[in-house]
Amino acid sequence: MAEMMFDESTMEADAAAYVAEHMTPAPADDADDDATVDPDAFKDFKSTGPVVTLLIGMAGSGKTTLFHRLHYDSQEKGRRTYFINLDPAVLEVPIEPQIDIRDTIDYKGIMTEYKLGPNGAIVTALNLFATQFADVMRILEKRKDEYDHIIVDTPGQIEAFTWSASGQLIAESLASTFATTVVYVVDTPRTSSPATFMSNMVYACSILHKYRLPLTAAFNK
């Protein structure tokens, strides 16, 4: 059963202020290019708490299927894993995640109220959910000693993580507290087309550059 419920009526009013408060400007490219890292400075560093894995990829790439498989593997091998669903439009999640955006956000209601299409409603739903993501972080911090991994399934509307503020806010919030990685899921059969393959790689590089988190490209199916 999901662990949280929000008052949706307060979300819209808080959205702009919350995003403005929590977003941080990206460092200048020149400063980043000139920066040097001393590898010895991190030799004794150990992260505490669970490792977060964000599953990101185009619609239909198999993120939710991978999400399900990781749950099965965790159950089979006794791994302490916490699951979060951030896709408000998925009809059926094959597992019961501990946190599910659908318990908080009415995706179809957003389409009706704001007269949006499916893609716009998904991005808007994630924006509204992001305004209350501090509550999610409090739950995760409270339970950090109970789990070794946190797996996060995301919507197929990849623009939520390539340009939307909500994706960046969610990723930065998680990365500021826990060791966080990105798995960019690629639909292998569709990459037989060079154009589709390069499109996926450009998206993956864009996400890698934007979030500056370890990224693995997982060729699915």
PDB file of N, CA and C in Angstrom, residues 48-153:
ATOM      1  N   THR A  48      25.979   6.514   2.741  1.00  0.00           N
ATOM      2  CA  THR A  48      25.122   5.856   3.713  1.00  0.00           C
ATOM      3  C   THR A  48      23.715   5.803   3.162  1.00  0.00           C
ATOM      4  N   GLY A  49      22.972   4.805   3.595  1.00  0.00           N
ATOM      5  CA  GLY A  49      21.611   4.681   3.119  1.00  0.00           C
ATOM      6  C   GLY A  49      21.542   3.926   1.811  1.00  0.00           C
ATOM      7  N   PRO A  50      20.336   3.779   1.270  1.00  0.00           N
ATOM      8  CA  PRO A  50      20.135   3.000   0.041  1.00  0.00           C
ATOM      9  C   PRO A  50      20.684   3.712  -1.198  1.00  0.00           C
ATOM     10  N   VAL A  51      20.920   2.927  -2.235  1.00  0.00           N
ATOM     11  CA  VAL A  51      21.314   3.454  -3.540  1.00  0.00           C
ATOM     12  C   VAL A  51      20.061   3.613  -4.388  1.00  0.00           C
ATOM     13  N   VAL A  52      19.878   4.798  -4.964  1.00  0.00           N
ATOM     14  CA  VAL A  52      18.700   5.093  -5.782  1.00  0.00           C
ATOM     15  C   VAL A  52      19.007   4.822  -7.251  1.00  0.00           C
ATOM     16  N   THR A  53      18.093   4.151  -7.932  1.00  0.00           N
ATOM     17  CA  THR A  53      18.208   3.933  -9.373  1.00  0.00           C
ATOM     18  C   THR A  53      16.984   4.510 -10.065  1.00  0.00           C
ATOM     19  N   LEU A  54      17.214   5.495 -10.932  1.00  0.00           N
ATOM     20  CA  LEU A  54      16.140   6.107 -11.719  1.00  0.00           C
ATOM     21  C   LEU A  54      16.063   5.407 -13.070  1.00  0.00           C
ATOM     22  N   LEU A  55      14.918   4.823 -13.391  1.00  0.00           N
ATOM     23  CA  LEU A  55      14.707   4.199 -14.694  1.00  0.00           C
ATOM     24  C   LEU A  55      14.107   5.236 -15.636  1.00  0.00           C
ATOM     25  N   ILE A  56      14.871   5.646 -16.631  1.00  0.00           N
ATOM     26  CA  ILE A  56      14.442   6.687 -17.565  1.00  0.00           C
ATOM     27  C   ILE A  56      14.573   6.142 -18.979  1.00  0.00           C
ATOM     28  N   GLY A  57      13.637   6.507 -19.845  1.00  0.00           N
ATOM     29  CA  GLY A  57      13.711   6.069 -21.237  1.00  0.00           C
ATOM     30  C   GLY A  57      12.462   6.471 -21.994  1.00  0.00           C
ATOM     31  N   MET A  58      12.494   6.270 -23.286  1.00  0.00           N
ATOM     32  CA  MET A  58      11.363   6.631 -24.126  1.00  0.00           C
ATOM     33  C   MET A  58      10.160   5.731 -23.840  1.00  0.00           C
ATOM     34  N   ALA A  59       8.993   6.193 -24.251  1.00  0.00           N
ATOM     35  CA  ALA A  59       7.772   5.400 -24.076  1.00  0.00           C
ATOM     36  C   ALA A  59       7.901   4.073 -24.812  1.00  0.00           C
ATOM     37  N   GLY A  60       7.521   3.000 -24.138  1.00  0.00           N
ATOM     38  CA  GLY A  60       7.570   1.691 -24.759  1.00  0.00           C
ATOM     39  C   GLY A  60       8.915   1.005 -24.725  1.00  0.00           C
ATOM     40  N   SER A  61       9.885   1.613 -24.037  1.00  0.00           N
ATOM     41  CA  SER A  61      11.222   1.009 -24.003  1.00  0.00           C
ATOM     42  C   SER A  61      11.311  -0.164 -23.038  1.00  0.00           C
ATOM     43  N   GLY A  62      10.312  -0.313 -22.168  1.00  0.00           N
ATOM     44  CA  GLY A  62      10.303  -1.450 -21.251  1.00  0.00           C
ATOM     45  C   GLY A  62      10.708  -1.099 -19.833  1.00  0.00           C
ATOM     46  N   LYS A  63      10.544   0.164 -19.439  1.00  0.00           N
ATOM     47  CA  LYS A  63      10.936   0.576 -18.085  1.00  0.00           C
ATOM     48  C   LYS A  63      10.106  -0.146 -17.018  1.00  0.00           C
ATOM     49  N   THR A  64       8.783  -0.189 -17.223  1.00  0.00           N
ATOM     50  CA  THR A  64       7.922  -0.825 -16.221  1.00  0.00           C
ATOM     51  C   THR A  64       8.144  -2.329 -16.173  1.00  0.00           C
ATOM     52  N   THR A  65       8.431  -2.932 -17.314  1.00  0.00           N
ATOM     53  CA  THR A  65       8.768  -4.359 -17.326  1.00  0.00           C
ATOM     54  C   THR A  65      10.057  -4.609 -16.551  1.00  0.00           C
ATOM     55  N   LEU A  66      11.052  -3.754 -16.759  1.00  0.00           N
ATOM     56  CA  LEU A  66      12.304  -3.869 -16.000  1.00  0.00           C
ATOM     57  C   LEU A  66      12.047  -3.627 -14.510  1.00  0.00           C
ATOM     58  N   PHE A  67      11.199  -2.649 -14.217  1.00  0.00           N
ATOM     59  CA  PHE A  67      10.782  -2.349 -12.841  1.00  0.00           C
ATOM     60  C   PHE A  67      10.215  -3.611 -12.178  1.00  0.00           C
ATOM     61  N   HIS A  68       9.347  -4.309 -12.904  1.00  0.00           N
ATOM     62  CA  HIS A  68       8.743  -5.545 -12.409  1.00  0.00           C
ATOM     63  C   HIS A  68       9.812  -6.610 -12.205  1.00  0.00           C
ATOM     64  N   ARG A  69      10.719  -6.755 -13.165  1.00  0.00           N
ATOM     65  CA  ARG A  69      11.755  -7.780 -13.075  1.00  0.00           C
ATOM     66  C   ARG A  69      12.691  -7.516 -11.887  1.00  0.00           C
ATOM     67  N   LEU A  70      13.009  -6.264 -11.656  1.00  0.00           N
ATOM     68  CA  LEU A  70      13.866  -5.930 -10.511  1.00  0.00           C
ATOM     69  C   LEU A  70      13.165  -6.251  -9.193  1.00  0.00           C
ATOM     70  N   HIS A  71      11.851  -6.057  -9.167  1.00  0.00           N
ATOM     71  CA  HIS A  71      11.087  -6.424  -7.975  1.00  0.00           C
ATOM     72  C   HIS A  71      11.128  -7.938  -7.762  1.00  0.00           C
ATOM     73  N   TYR A  72      10.926  -8.686  -8.831  1.00  0.00           N
ATOM     74  CA  TYR A  72      10.972 -10.151  -8.739  1.00  0.00           C
ATOM     75  C   TYR A  72      12.348 -10.611  -8.262  1.00  0.00           C
ATOM     76  N   ASP A  73      13.397 -10.025  -8.837  1.00  0.00           N
ATOM     77  CA  ASP A  73      14.759 -10.396  -8.459  1.00  0.00           C
ATOM     78  C   ASP A  73      15.036 -10.066  -6.994  1.00  0.00           C
ATOM     79  N   SER A  74      14.542  -8.924  -6.543  1.00  0.00           N
ATOM     80  CA  SER A  74      14.738  -8.534  -5.138  1.00  0.00           C
ATOM     81  C   SER A  74      14.048  -9.504  -4.194  1.00  0.00           C
ATOM     82  N   GLN A  75      12.817  -9.901  -4.573  1.00  0.00           N
ATOM     83  CA  GLN A  75      12.085 -10.848  -3.745  1.00  0.00           C
ATOM     84  C   GLN A  75      12.784 -12.201  -3.711  1.00  0.00           C
ATOM     85  N   GLU A  76      13.262 -12.627  -4.860  1.00  0.00           N
ATOM     86  CA  GLU A  76      13.884 -13.948  -4.968  1.00  0.00           C
ATOM     87  C   GLU A  76      15.201 -14.022  -4.196  1.00  0.00           C
ATOM     88  N   LYS A  77      15.962 -12.932  -4.223  1.00  0.00           N
ATOM     89  CA  LYS A  77      17.290 -12.946  -3.604  1.00  0.00           C
ATOM     90  C   LYS A  77      17.322 -12.253  -2.249  1.00  0.00           C
ATOM     91  N   GLY A  78      16.162 -11.839  -1.763  1.00  0.00           N
ATOM     92  CA  GLY A  78      16.094 -11.251  -0.438  1.00  0.00           C
ATOM     93  C   GLY A  78      16.730  -9.876  -0.318  1.00  0.00           C
ATOM     94  N   ARG A  79      16.741  -9.120  -1.401  1.00  0.00           N
ATOM     95  CA  ARG A  79      17.291  -7.762  -1.360  1.00  0.00           C
ATOM     96  C   ARG A  79      16.253  -6.801  -0.783  1.00  0.00           C
ATOM     97  N   ARG A  80      16.709  -5.929   0.076  1.00  0.00           N
ATOM     98  CA  ARG A  80      15.803  -4.957   0.704  1.00  0.00           C
ATOM     99  C   ARG A  80      15.651  -3.774  -0.249  1.00  0.00           C
ATOM    100  N   THR A  81      14.546  -3.750  -0.985  1.00  0.00           N
ATOM    101  CA  THR A  81      14.378  -2.762  -2.047  1.00  0.00           C
ATOM    102  C   THR A  81      13.044  -2.041  -1.894  1.00  0.00           C
ATOM    103  N   TYR A  82      13.093  -0.728  -2.109  1.00  0.00           N
ATOM    104  CA  TYR A  82      11.929   0.157  -2.002  1.00  0.00           C
ATOM    105  C   TYR A  82      11.569   0.606  -3.408  1.00  0.00           C
ATOM    106  N   PHE A  83      10.283   0.517  -3.764  1.00  0.00           N
ATOM    107  CA  PHE A  83       9.867   0.817  -5.136  1.00  0.00           C
ATOM    108  C   PHE A  83       8.938   2.032  -5.179  1.00  0.00           C
ATOM    109  N   ILE A  84       9.204   2.905  -6.159  1.00  0.00           N
ATOM    110  CA  ILE A  84       8.421   4.128  -6.332  1.00  0.00           C
ATOM    111  C   ILE A  84       7.965   4.227  -7.787  1.00  0.00           C
ATOM    112  N   ASN A  85       6.674   4.425  -8.007  1.00  0.00           N
ATOM    113  CA  ASN A  85       6.135   4.634  -9.349  1.00  0.00           C
ATOM    114  C   ASN A  85       5.817   6.110  -9.555  1.00  0.00           C
ATOM    115  N   LEU A  86       6.440   6.716 -10.565  1.00  0.00           N
ATOM    116  CA  LEU A  86       6.184   8.124 -10.895  1.00  0.00           C
ATOM    117  C   LEU A  86       5.436   8.290 -12.209  1.00  0.00           C
ATOM    118  N   ASP A  87       4.876   7.218 -12.741  1.00  0.00           N
ATOM    119  CA  ASP A  87       4.120   7.309 -13.994  1.00  0.00           C
ATOM    120  C   ASP A  87       2.635   7.424 -13.664  1.00  0.00           C
ATOM    121  N   PRO A  88       2.037   8.616 -13.833  1.00  0.00           N
ATOM    122  CA  PRO A  88       0.623   8.797 -13.449  1.00  0.00           C
ATOM    123  C   PRO A  88      -0.367   8.185 -14.423  1.00  0.00           C
ATOM    124  N   ALA A  89       0.097   7.814 -15.627  1.00  0.00           N
ATOM    125  CA  ALA A  89      -0.823   7.365 -16.669  1.00  0.00           C
ATOM    126  C   ALA A  89      -0.795   5.859 -16.893  1.00  0.00           C
ATOM    127  N   VAL A  90       0.099   5.152 -16.217  1.00  0.00           N
ATOM    128  CA  VAL A  90       0.169   3.708 -16.423  1.00  0.00           C
ATOM    129  C   VAL A  90      -1.132   3.072 -15.919  1.00  0.00           C
ATOM    130  N   LEU A  91      -1.696   2.176 -16.724  1.00  0.00           N
ATOM    131  CA  LEU A  91      -2.978   1.573 -16.369  1.00  0.00           C
ATOM    132  C   LEU A  91      -2.826   0.569 -15.236  1.00  0.00           C
ATOM    133  N   GLU A  92      -1.749  -0.185 -15.269  1.00  0.00           N
ATOM    134  CA  GLU A  92      -1.545  -1.214 -14.256  1.00  0.00           C
ATOM    135  C   GLU A  92      -0.066  -1.373 -13.968  1.00  0.00           C
ATOM    136  N   VAL A  93       0.317  -1.242 -12.722  1.00  0.00           N
ATOM    137  CA  VAL A  93       1.687  -1.504 -12.309  1.00  0.00           C
ATOM    138  C   VAL A  93       1.748  -2.959 -11.849  1.00  0.00           C
ATOM    139  N   PRO A  94       2.668  -3.751 -12.397  1.00  0.00           N
ATOM    140  CA  PRO A  94       2.667  -5.186 -12.092  1.00  0.00           C
ATOM    141  C   PRO A  94       3.085  -5.537 -10.664  1.00  0.00           C
ATOM    142  N   ILE A  95       3.491  -4.541  -9.885  1.00  0.00           N
ATOM    143  CA  ILE A  95       3.799  -4.755  -8.474  1.00  0.00           C
ATOM    144  C   ILE A  95       3.033  -3.716  -7.657  1.00  0.00           C
ATOM    145  N   GLU A  96       3.141  -3.792  -6.346  1.00  0.00           N
ATOM    146  CA  GLU A  96       2.528  -2.785  -5.486  1.00  0.00           C
ATOM    147  C   GLU A  96       3.635  -1.935  -4.882  1.00  0.00           C
ATOM    148  N   PRO A  97       3.953  -0.802  -5.517  1.00  0.00           N
ATOM    149  CA  PRO A  97       5.054   0.023  -5.010  1.00  0.00           C
ATOM    150  C   PRO A  97       4.703   0.674  -3.676  1.00  0.00           C
ATOM    151  N   GLN A  98       5.741   0.973  -2.910  1.00  0.00           N
ATOM    152  CA  GLN A  98       5.502   1.626  -1.618  1.00  0.00           C
ATOM    153  C   GLN A  98       4.966   3.045  -1.792  1.00  0.00           C
ATOM    154  N   ILE A  99       5.409   3.722  -2.839  1.00  0.00           N
ATOM    155  CA  ILE A  99       4.896   5.061  -3.159  1.00  0.00           C
ATOM    156  C   ILE A  99       4.446   5.056  -4.616  1.00  0.00           C
ATOM    157  N   ASP A 100       3.220   5.509  -4.856  1.00  0.00           N
ATOM    158  CA  ASP A 100       2.646   5.501  -6.199  1.00  0.00           C
ATOM    159  C   ASP A 100       2.005   6.860  -6.463  1.00  0.00           C
ATOM    160  N   ILE A 101       2.487   7.552  -7.490  1.00  0.00           N
ATOM    161  CA  ILE A 101       1.980   8.886  -7.812  1.00  0.00           C
ATOM    162  C   ILE A 101       0.476   8.849  -8.079  1.00  0.00           C
ATOM    163  N   ARG A 102      -0.055   7.724  -8.530  1.00  0.00           N
ATOM    164  CA  ARG A 102      -1.472   7.625  -8.868  1.00  0.00           C
ATOM    165  C   ARG A 102      -2.371   7.707  -7.640  1.00  0.00           C
ATOM    166  N   ASP A 103      -1.805   7.461  -6.455  1.00  0.00           N
ATOM    167  CA  ASP A 103      -2.589   7.612  -5.233  1.00  0.00           C
ATOM    168  C   ASP A 103      -2.779   9.073  -4.857  1.00  0.00           C
ATOM    169  N   THR A 104      -1.998   9.941  -5.490  1.00  0.00           N
ATOM    170  CA  THR A 104      -2.011  11.363  -5.144  1.00  0.00           C
ATOM    171  C   THR A 104      -2.546  12.234  -6.266  1.00  0.00           C
ATOM    172  N   ILE A 105      -2.208  11.878  -7.497  1.00  0.00           N
ATOM    173  CA  ILE A 105      -2.507  12.698  -8.662  1.00  0.00           C
ATOM    174  C   ILE A 105      -3.538  12.003  -9.546  1.00  0.00           C
ATOM    175  N   ASP A 106      -4.614  12.721  -9.885  1.00  0.00           N
ATOM    176  CA  ASP A 106      -5.642  12.214 -10.786  1.00  0.00           C
ATOM    177  C   ASP A 106      -5.291  12.656 -12.204  1.00  0.00           C
ATOM    178  N   TYR A 107      -4.641  11.773 -12.936  1.00  0.00           N
ATOM    179  CA  TYR A 107      -4.155  12.098 -14.280  1.00  0.00           C
ATOM    180  C   TYR A 107      -5.298  12.495 -15.222  1.00  0.00           C
ATOM    181  N   LYS A 108      -6.375  11.733 -15.225  1.00  0.00           N
ATOM    182  CA  LYS A 108      -7.499  12.049 -16.111  1.00  0.00           C
ATOM    183  C   LYS A 108      -8.193  13.340 -15.683  1.00  0.00           C
ATOM    184  N   GLY A 109      -8.214  13.597 -14.374  1.00  0.00           N
ATOM    185  CA  GLY A 109      -8.784  14.847 -13.899  1.00  0.00           C
ATOM    186  C   GLY A 109      -7.990  16.044 -14.372  1.00  0.00           C
ATOM    187  N   ILE A 110      -6.668  15.907 -14.441  1.00  0.00           N
ATOM    188  CA  ILE A 110      -5.819  16.986 -14.943  1.00  0.00           C
ATOM    189  C   ILE A 110      -6.097  17.240 -16.414  1.00  0.00           C
ATOM    190  N   MET A 111      -6.272  16.168 -17.196  1.00  0.00           N
ATOM    191  CA  MET A 111      -6.596  16.333 -18.615  1.00  0.00           C
ATOM    192  C   MET A 111      -7.886  17.126 -18.784  1.00  0.00           C
ATOM    193  N   THR A 112      -8.889  16.803 -17.961  1.00  0.00           N
ATOM    194  CA  THR A 112     -10.185  17.465 -18.067  1.00  0.00           C
ATOM    195  C   THR A 112     -10.122  18.908 -17.591  1.00  0.00           C
ATOM    196  N   GLU A 113      -9.508  19.120 -16.429  1.00  0.00           N
ATOM    197  CA  GLU A 113      -9.491  20.452 -15.832  1.00  0.00           C
ATOM    198  C   GLU A 113      -8.693  21.451 -16.652  1.00  0.00           C
ATOM    199  N   TYR A 114      -7.522  21.008 -17.147  1.00  0.00           N
ATOM    200  CA  TYR A 114      -6.643  21.937 -17.868  1.00  0.00           C
ATOM    201  C   TYR A 114      -6.747  21.797 -19.379  1.00  0.00           C
ATOM    202  N   LYS A 115      -7.644  20.885 -19.840  1.00  0.00           N
ATOM    203  CA  LYS A 115      -7.855  20.676 -21.277  1.00  0.00           C
ATOM    204  C   LYS A 115      -6.531  20.328 -21.974  1.00  0.00           C
ATOM    205  N   LEU A 116      -5.852  19.329 -21.422  1.00  0.00           N
ATOM    206  CA  LEU A 116      -4.553  18.916 -21.937  1.00  0.00           C
ATOM    207  C   LEU A 116      -4.666  17.567 -22.627  1.00  0.00           C
ATOM    208  N   GLY A 117      -3.724  17.310 -23.532  1.00  0.00           N
ATOM    209  CA  GLY A 117      -3.597  15.991 -24.111  1.00  0.00           C
ATOM    210  C   GLY A 117      -2.835  15.081 -23.159  1.00  0.00           C
ATOM    211  N   PRO A 118      -2.659  13.817 -23.545  1.00  0.00           N
ATOM    212  CA  PRO A 118      -1.993  12.864 -22.649  1.00  0.00           C
ATOM    213  C   PRO A 118      -0.585  13.288 -22.235  1.00  0.00           C
ATOM    214  N   ASN A 119       0.223  13.736 -23.188  1.00  0.00           N
ATOM    215  CA  ASN A 119       1.602  14.105 -22.860  1.00  0.00           C
ATOM    216  C   ASN A 119       1.658  15.301 -21.918  1.00  0.00           C
ATOM    217  N   GLY A 120       0.870  16.325 -22.232  1.00  0.00           N
ATOM    218  CA  GLY A 120       0.862  17.508 -21.383  1.00  0.00           C
ATOM    219  C   GLY A 120       0.351  17.208 -19.982  1.00  0.00           C
ATOM    220  N   ALA A 121      -0.628  16.308 -19.891  1.00  0.00           N
ATOM    221  CA  ALA A 121      -1.173  15.957 -18.578  1.00  0.00           C
ATOM    222  C   ALA A 121      -0.159  15.199 -17.738  1.00  0.00           C
ATOM    223  N   ILE A 122       0.640  14.349 -18.375  1.00  0.00           N
ATOM    224  CA  ILE A 122       1.655  13.601 -17.627  1.00  0.00           C
ATOM    225  C   ILE A 122       2.716  14.534 -17.072  1.00  0.00           C
ATOM    226  N   VAL A 123       3.191  15.465 -17.903  1.00  0.00           N
ATOM    227  CA  VAL A 123       4.199  16.418 -17.434  1.00  0.00           C
ATOM    228  C   VAL A 123       3.627  17.296 -16.329  1.00  0.00           C
ATOM    229  N   THR A 124       2.383  17.741 -16.487  1.00  0.00           N
ATOM    230  CA  THR A 124       1.746  18.566 -15.460  1.00  0.00           C
ATOM    231  C   THR A 124       1.568  17.791 -14.160  1.00  0.00           C
ATOM    232  N   ALA A 125       1.171  16.519 -14.267  1.00  0.00           N
ATOM    233  CA  ALA A 125       1.012  15.681 -13.072  1.00  0.00           C
ATOM    234  C   ALA A 125       2.330  15.552 -12.322  1.00  0.00           C
ATOM    235  N   LEU A 126       3.418  15.357 -13.062  1.00  0.00           N
ATOM    236  CA  LEU A 126       4.730  15.231 -12.415  1.00  0.00           C
ATOM    237  C   LEU A 126       5.149  16.559 -11.799  1.00  0.00           C
ATOM    238  N   ASN A 127       4.802  17.673 -12.452  1.00  0.00           N
ATOM    239  CA  ASN A 127       5.099  18.990 -11.876  1.00  0.00           C
ATOM    240  C   ASN A 127       4.386  19.176 -10.541  1.00  0.00           C
ATOM    241  N   LEU A 128       3.118  18.794 -10.488  1.00  0.00           N
ATOM    242  CA  LEU A 128       2.352  18.934  -9.251  1.00  0.00           C
ATOM    243  C   LEU A 128       2.913  18.028  -8.160  1.00  0.00           C
ATOM    244  N   PHE A 129       3.265  16.813  -8.535  1.00  0.00           N
ATOM    245  CA  PHE A 129       3.826  15.886  -7.552  1.00  0.00           C
ATOM    246  C   PHE A 129       5.164  16.385  -7.017  1.00  0.00           C
ATOM    247  N   ALA A 130       5.954  17.013  -7.900  1.00  0.00           N
ATOM    248  CA  ALA A 130       7.271  17.501  -7.492  1.00  0.00           C
ATOM    249  C   ALA A 130       7.184  18.589  -6.431  1.00  0.00           C
ATOM    250  N   THR A 131       6.083  19.332  -6.422  1.00  0.00           N
ATOM    251  CA  THR A 131       5.954  20.391  -5.420  1.00  0.00           C
ATOM    252  C   THR A 131       5.858  19.830  -4.009  1.00  0.00           C
ATOM    253  N   GLN A 132       5.506  18.570  -3.898  1.00  0.00           N
ATOM    254  CA  GLN A 132       5.395  17.925  -2.593  1.00  0.00           C
ATOM    255  C   GLN A 132       6.456  16.845  -2.403  1.00  0.00           C
ATOM    256  N   PHE A 133       7.515  16.887  -3.210  1.00  0.00           N
ATOM    257  CA  PHE A 133       8.506  15.811  -3.145  1.00  0.00           C
ATOM    258  C   PHE A 133       9.306  15.839  -1.845  1.00  0.00           C
ATOM    259  N   ALA A 134       9.277  16.952  -1.151  1.00  0.00           N
ATOM    260  CA  ALA A 134       9.931  16.995   0.162  1.00  0.00           C
ATOM    261  C   ALA A 134       9.311  15.977   1.108  1.00  0.00           C
ATOM    262  N   ASP A 135       8.005  15.736   0.959  1.00  0.00           N
ATOM    263  CA  ASP A 135       7.345  14.724   1.787  1.00  0.00           C
ATOM    264  C   ASP A 135       7.857  13.323   1.456  1.00  0.00           C
ATOM    265  N   VAL A 136       8.105  13.082   0.167  1.00  0.00           N
ATOM    266  CA  VAL A 136       8.677  11.797  -0.234  1.00  0.00           C
ATOM    267  C   VAL A 136      10.055  11.626   0.388  1.00  0.00           C
ATOM    268  N   MET A 137      10.853  12.691   0.352  1.00  0.00           N
ATOM    269  CA  MET A 137      12.202  12.615   0.901  1.00  0.00           C
ATOM    270  C   MET A 137      12.174  12.336   2.399  1.00  0.00           C
ATOM    271  N   ARG A 138      11.223  12.909   3.092  1.00  0.00           N
ATOM    272  CA  ARG A 138      11.129  12.642   4.535  1.00  0.00           C
ATOM    273  C   ARG A 138      10.819  11.164   4.799  1.00  0.00           C
ATOM    274  N   ILE A 139       9.951  10.579   3.971  1.00  0.00           N
ATOM    275  CA  ILE A 139       9.644   9.161   4.125  1.00  0.00           C
ATOM    276  C   ILE A 139      10.883   8.310   3.855  1.00  0.00           C
ATOM    277  N   LEU A 140      11.606   8.640   2.781  1.00  0.00           N
ATOM    278  CA  LEU A 140      12.798   7.864   2.421  1.00  0.00           C
ATOM    279  C   LEU A 140      13.889   7.987   3.478  1.00  0.00           C
ATOM    280  N   GLU A 141      14.086   9.188   3.995  1.00  0.00           N
ATOM    281  CA  GLU A 141      15.105   9.373   5.029  1.00  0.00           C
ATOM    282  C   GLU A 141      14.736   8.620   6.302  1.00  0.00           C
ATOM    283  N   LYS A 142      13.458   8.585   6.618  1.00  0.00           N
ATOM    284  CA  LYS A 142      13.004   7.887   7.814  1.00  0.00           C
ATOM    285  C   LYS A 142      13.259   6.380   7.691  1.00  0.00           C
ATOM    286  N   ARG A 143      13.157   5.858   6.472  1.00  0.00           N
ATOM    287  CA  ARG A 143      13.270   4.416   6.258  1.00  0.00           C
ATOM    288  C   ARG A 143      14.614   4.005   5.660  1.00  0.00           C
ATOM    289  N   LYS A 144      15.583   4.879   5.625  1.00  0.00           N
ATOM    290  CA  LYS A 144      16.833   4.591   4.914  1.00  0.00           C
ATOM    291  C   LYS A 144      17.598   3.400   5.483  1.00  0.00           C
ATOM    292  N   ASP A 145      17.429   3.107   6.759  1.00  0.00           N
ATOM    293  CA  ASP A 145      18.135   1.969   7.353  1.00  0.00           C
ATOM    294  C   ASP A 145      17.436   0.641   7.078  1.00  0.00           C
ATOM    295  N   GLU A 146      16.244   0.703   6.512  1.00  0.00           N
ATOM    296  CA  GLU A 146      15.478  -0.518   6.269  1.00  0.00           C
ATOM    297  C   GLU A 146      15.683  -1.080   4.866  1.00  0.00           C
ATOM    298  N   TYR A 147      16.318  -0.290   3.963  1.00  0.00           N
ATOM    299  CA  TYR A 147      16.444  -0.700   2.572  1.00  0.00           C
ATOM    300  C   TYR A 147      17.855  -0.444   2.060  1.00  0.00           C
ATOM    301  N   ASP A 148      18.248  -1.265   1.075  1.00  0.00           N
ATOM    302  CA  ASP A 148      19.551  -1.112   0.426  1.00  0.00           C
ATOM    303  C   ASP A 148      19.423  -0.456  -0.944  1.00  0.00           C
ATOM    304  N   HIS A 149      18.244  -0.531  -1.531  1.00  0.00           N
ATOM    305  CA  HIS A 149      18.031   0.013  -2.874  1.00  0.00           C
ATOM    306  C   HIS A 149      16.680   0.712  -2.942  1.00  0.00           C
ATOM    307  N   ILE A 150      16.620   1.763  -3.766  1.00  0.00           N
ATOM    308  CA  ILE A 150      15.360   2.429  -4.103  1.00  0.00           C
ATOM    309  C   ILE A 150      15.275   2.463  -5.623  1.00  0.00           C
ATOM    310  N   ILE A 151      14.246   1.859  -6.180  1.00  0.00           N
ATOM    311  CA  ILE A 151      14.057   1.812  -7.636  1.00  0.00           C
ATOM    312  C   ILE A 151      12.892   2.728  -7.997  1.00  0.00           C
ATOM    313  N   VAL A 152      13.122   3.645  -8.936  1.00  0.00           N
ATOM    314  CA  VAL A 152      12.111   4.633  -9.311  1.00  0.00           C
ATOM    315  C   VAL A 152      11.755   4.463 -10.784  1.00  0.00           C
ATOM    316  N   ASP A 153      10.497   4.131 -11.056  1.00  0.00           N
ATOM    317  CA  ASP A 153      10.005   4.045 -12.435  1.00  0.00           C
ATOM    318  C   ASP A 153       9.450   5.409 -12.833  1.00  0.00           C
TER     319      ASP A 153
END
